[in-house]
PDB file of C-alpha atoms and ligand atoms in Angstrom:
ATOM      1  CA  MET A   1     112.690  75.385  81.814  1.00  0.00           C
ATOM      2  CA  SER A   2     110.215  73.489  79.695  1.00  0.00           C
ATOM      3  CA  ASP A   3     111.318  74.833  76.030  1.00  0.00           C
ATOM      4  CA  ASP A   4     107.663  75.165  75.344  1.00  0.00           C
ATOM      5  CA  CYS A   5     106.446  76.684  78.572  1.00  0.00           C
ATOM      6  CA  ILE A   6     104.974  79.670  78.442  1.00  0.00           C
ATOM      7  CA  PHE A   7     105.639  80.904  82.270  1.00  0.00           C
ATOM      8  CA  CYS A   8     108.884  79.233  81.549  1.00  0.00           C
ATOM      9  CA  LYS A   9     109.219  82.168  78.565  1.00  0.00           C
ATOM     10  CA  ILE A  10     107.902  84.970  80.789  1.00  0.00           C
ATOM     11  CA  VAL A  11     110.643  83.383  83.617  1.00  0.00           C
ATOM     12  CA  ASN A  12     113.591  84.101  80.791  1.00  0.00           C
ATOM     13  CA  SER A  13     111.773  87.164  79.395  1.00  0.00           C
ATOM     14  CA  SER A  14     111.831  85.636  75.827  1.00  0.00           C
ATOM     15  CA  ILE A  15     107.951  86.973  75.834  1.00  0.00           C
ATOM     16  CA  PRO A  16     107.057  90.092  77.738  1.00  0.00           C
ATOM     17  CA  ALA A  17     104.776  90.588  80.622  1.00  0.00           C
ATOM     18  CA  LYS A  18     104.065  93.893  83.049  1.00  0.00           C
ATOM     19  CA  LYS A  19     105.527  92.363  86.045  1.00  0.00           C
ATOM     20  CA  ILE A  20     105.556  93.473  89.845  1.00  0.00           C
ATOM     21  CA  TYR A  21     107.560  92.173  91.611  1.00  0.00           C
ATOM     22  CA  GLU A  22     110.936  89.374  90.760  1.00  0.00           C
ATOM     23  CA  ASP A  23     113.692  87.933  93.222  1.00  0.00           C
ATOM     24  CA  GLU A  24     115.707  84.867  92.832  1.00  0.00           C
ATOM     25  CA  ASP A  25     112.674  82.419  92.674  1.00  0.00           C
ATOM     26  CA  VAL A  26     109.569  83.573  91.959  1.00  0.00           C
ATOM     27  CA  ILE A  27     108.205  86.675  89.247  1.00  0.00           C
ATOM     28  CA  ALA A  28     104.926  87.845  89.664  1.00  0.00           C
ATOM     29  CA  PHE A  29     103.066  90.012  86.560  1.00  0.00           C
ATOM     30  CA  ASN A  30      99.630  90.813  85.344  1.00  0.00           C
ATOM     31  CA  ASP A  31      97.181  88.420  84.097  1.00  0.00           C
ATOM     32  CA  ILE A  32      97.410  89.496  80.683  1.00  0.00           C
ATOM     33  CA  ASN A  33      93.035  88.574  80.836  1.00  0.00           C
ATOM     34  CA  PRO A  34      91.933  90.076  84.209  1.00  0.00           C
ATOM     35  CA  SER A  35      89.288  88.445  85.945  1.00  0.00           C
ATOM     36  CA  ALA A  36      89.545  91.671  88.453  1.00  0.00           C
ATOM     37  CA  ARG A  37      90.135  95.442  88.658  1.00  0.00           C
ATOM     38  CA  VAL A  38      93.433  93.653  89.798  1.00  0.00           C
ATOM     39  CA  HIS A  39      94.897  89.483  88.729  1.00  0.00           C
ATOM     40  CA  PHE A  40      98.637  88.978  89.082  1.00  0.00           C
ATOM     41  CA  LEU A  41      99.749  85.530  89.467  1.00  0.00           C
ATOM     42  CA  ILE A  42     102.421  84.674  91.275  1.00  0.00           C
ATOM     43  CA  VAL A  43     105.144  81.721  89.647  1.00  0.00           C
ATOM     44  CA  PRO A  44     107.940  80.354  90.462  1.00  0.00           C
ATOM     45  CA  LYS A  45     110.645  80.441  88.174  1.00  0.00           C
ATOM     46  CA  LEU A  46     110.951  76.884  88.799  1.00  0.00           C
ATOM     47  CA  HIS A  47     109.128  74.651  86.525  1.00  0.00           C
ATOM     48  CA  VAL A  48     106.723  72.485  87.854  1.00  0.00           C
ATOM     49  CA  GLU A  49     103.632  71.256  86.789  1.00  0.00           C
ATOM     50  CA  SER A  50     100.608  71.879  89.103  1.00  0.00           C
ATOM     51  CA  LEU A  51     100.206  71.926  92.696  1.00  0.00           C
ATOM     52  CA  ALA A  52      99.797  68.266  92.226  1.00  0.00           C
ATOM     53  CA  SER A  53     103.240  68.024  91.071  1.00  0.00           C
ATOM     54  CA  CYS A  54     104.481  69.367  93.750  1.00  0.00           C
ATOM     55  CA  GLU A  55     106.551  67.478  96.929  1.00  0.00           C
ATOM     56  CA  ALA A  56     108.294  68.432 100.235  1.00  0.00           C
ATOM     57  CA  GLN A  57     111.554  69.919  98.398  1.00  0.00           C
ATOM     58  CA  HIS A  58     108.733  72.486  97.496  1.00  0.00           C
ATOM     59  CA  GLN A  59     107.225  73.450 100.170  1.00  0.00           C
ATOM     60  CA  ALA A  60     109.345  77.024 101.501  1.00  0.00           C
ATOM     61  CA  LEU A  61     108.823  77.598  97.992  1.00  0.00           C
ATOM     62  CA  LEU A  62     105.219  77.248  98.077  1.00  0.00           C
ATOM     63  CA  GLY A  63     105.376  79.356 101.507  1.00  0.00           C
ATOM     64  CA  LYS A  64     107.436  82.011  99.476  1.00  0.00           C
ATOM     65  CA  MET A  65     104.873  82.426  97.174  1.00  0.00           C
ATOM     66  CA  LEU A  66     101.916  82.584  99.282  1.00  0.00           C
ATOM     67  CA  LEU A  67     103.862  85.624 101.660  1.00  0.00           C
ATOM     68  CA  LEU A  68     104.238  87.228  98.547  1.00  0.00           C
ATOM     69  CA  ALA A  69     100.504  87.639  97.902  1.00  0.00           C
ATOM     70  CA  PRO A  70      98.933  90.069 100.617  1.00  0.00           C
ATOM     71  CA  LYS A  71     102.486  92.203 100.260  1.00  0.00           C
ATOM     72  CA  LEU A  72     101.579  91.986  96.936  1.00  0.00           C
ATOM     73  CA  ALA A  73      98.580  92.606  96.995  1.00  0.00           C
ATOM     74  CA  LYS A  74      99.086  95.703  99.163  1.00  0.00           C
ATOM     75  CA  GLU A  75     101.470  97.555  96.956  1.00  0.00           C
ATOM     76  CA  GLN A  76      98.816  97.036  94.206  1.00  0.00           C
ATOM     77  CA  GLY A  77      96.299  98.931  96.464  1.00  0.00           C
ATOM     78  CA  LEU A  78      93.712  95.939  97.551  1.00  0.00           C
ATOM     79  CA  THR A  79      92.279  96.260 100.880  1.00  0.00           C
ATOM     80  CA  GLY A  80      91.090  92.120 100.195  1.00  0.00           C
ATOM     81  CA  PHE A  81      91.582  89.973  97.871  1.00  0.00           C
ATOM     82  CA  LYS A  82      91.050  86.334  95.992  1.00  0.00           C
ATOM     83  CA  THR A  83      93.661  83.882  95.908  1.00  0.00           C
ATOM     84  CA  LEU A  84      93.470  80.933  93.309  1.00  0.00           C
ATOM     85  CA  ILE A  85      95.336  77.892  92.068  1.00  0.00           C
ATOM     86  CA  ASN A  86      93.833  75.795  89.250  1.00  0.00           C
ATOM     87  CA  THR A  87      95.045  72.305  89.790  1.00  0.00           C
ATOM     88  CA  GLY A  88      95.050  69.933  86.413  1.00  0.00           C
ATOM     89  CA  LYS A  89      92.921  70.140  83.319  1.00  0.00           C
ATOM     90  CA  ASP A  90      89.511  68.932  85.366  1.00  0.00           C
ATOM     91  CA  GLY A  91      90.823  72.009  88.254  1.00  0.00           C
ATOM     92  CA  GLY A  92      90.827  74.544  85.287  1.00  0.00           C
ATOM     93  CA  GLN A  93      94.043  75.207  84.809  1.00  0.00           C
ATOM     94  CA  GLU A  94      95.520  75.915  81.559  1.00  0.00           C
ATOM     95  CA  VAL A  95      98.448  76.823  81.537  1.00  0.00           C
ATOM     96  CA  PHE A  96     101.061  74.129  83.145  1.00  0.00           C
ATOM     97  CA  HIS A  97     103.235  75.887  85.063  1.00  0.00           C
ATOM     98  CA  ILE A  98     102.248  76.398  88.448  1.00  0.00           C
ATOM     99  CA  HIS A  99     101.264  79.955  89.587  1.00  0.00           C
ATOM    100  CA  VAL A 100      98.509  81.954  92.464  1.00  0.00           C
ATOM    101  CA  HIS A 101      96.177  83.899  91.337  1.00  0.00           C
ATOM    102  CA  VAL A 102      95.840  87.000  92.989  1.00  0.00           C
ATOM    103  CA  LEU A 103      92.640  89.139  92.572  1.00  0.00           C
ATOM    104  CA  GLY A 104      90.937  91.827  94.154  1.00  0.00           C
ATOM    105  CA  GLY A 105      89.550  95.045  93.453  1.00  0.00           C
ATOM    106  CA  GLY A 106      86.506  96.945  91.782  1.00  0.00           C
ATOM    107  CA  ASP A 107      82.783  97.513  93.309  1.00  0.00           C
ATOM    108  CA  LYS A 108      81.899  93.891  94.161  1.00  0.00           C
ATOM    109  CA  PRO A 109      83.861  91.216  96.557  1.00  0.00           C
ATOM    110  CA  HIS A 110      85.300  88.395  92.681  1.00  0.00           C
ATOM    111  CA  LYS A 111      83.341  85.660  93.125  1.00  0.00           C
ATOM    112  CA  ILE A 112      84.756  83.107  92.053  1.00  0.00           C
TER     113      ILE A 112
HETATM  114  P1  LIG B 201      94.936  78.604  84.652  1.00  0.00           P
HETATM  115  O1  LIG B 201      93.712  78.178  84.436  1.00  0.00           O
HETATM  116  O2  LIG B 201      95.730  78.154  84.141  1.00  0.00           O
HETATM  117  O3  LIG B 201      94.992  79.194  86.240  1.00  0.00           O
HETATM  118  O4  LIG B 201      95.975  80.278  84.729  1.00  0.00           O
HETATM  119  C1  LIG B 201      96.314  80.888  83.220  1.00  0.00           C
HETATM  120  C2  LIG B 201      96.274  82.969  83.588  1.00  0.00           C
HETATM  121  O5  LIG B 201      96.798  82.462  82.923  1.00  0.00           O
HETATM  122  C3  LIG B 201      94.909  82.829  82.811  1.00  0.00           C
HETATM  123  O6  LIG B 201      94.201  83.887  83.781  1.00  0.00           O
HETATM  124  C4  LIG B 201      95.248  83.303  81.386  1.00  0.00           C
HETATM  125  O7  LIG B 201      94.933  84.766  80.863  1.00  0.00           O
HETATM  126  C5  LIG B 201      96.792  83.584  81.921  1.00  0.00           C
HETATM  127  N1  LIG B 201      97.541  83.808  80.852  1.00  0.00           N
HETATM  128  C6  LIG B 201      98.030  83.073  80.015  1.00  0.00           C
HETATM  129  N2  LIG B 201      98.855  82.994  78.546  1.00  0.00           N
HETATM  130  C7  LIG B 201      99.552  84.141  79.608  1.00  0.00           C
HETATM  131  C8  LIG B 201     100.617  85.455  78.963  1.00  0.00           C
HETATM  132  O8  LIG B 201     101.213  84.866  77.768  1.00  0.00           O
HETATM  133  N3  LIG B 201     100.989  86.333  80.010  1.00  0.00           N
HETATM  134  C9  LIG B 201      99.995  86.974  80.662  1.00  0.00           C
HETATM  135  N4  LIG B 201     100.435  87.847  81.227  1.00  0.00           N
HETATM  136  N5  LIG B 201      98.641  85.985  81.435  1.00  0.00           N
HETATM  137  C10 LIG B 201      98.632  84.609  80.417  1.00  0.00           C
HETATM  138 ZN1  LIG B 202     107.541  76.532  82.900  1.00  0.00          ZN
END
């Protein structure tokens, strides 16, 4: 838990989010500013800044997050989707608690 981290606050329910999934390791919730008809974030409960901060000890957690993407995308009615992990300020990351974006739906496939 990091005191000033918005996603840690969502993890501990001190700020609200539209959660679509939760287990002991991970939550997923709708992005507050969606870029597609369906746009949710898969977020570990553990505070890890970014993909660049991950080490071997995070391997199973990263795998779990990725394996959740198709499962949750299907539950959200998507027949195809994009995944995105912004890493570092220069990689477009704005929230420094690692997360996988899952985007899909709408008329045209979402282009990054
Ligand atoms: P990043 O640029 O770090 O990869 O993406 C951060 C994402 O988090 C953005 O798409 C942004 O809309 C979303 N976001 C930021 N603050 C909140 C929040 O308080 N609640 C929710 N649900 N999403 C947020
Ligand atoms: Zn955090």
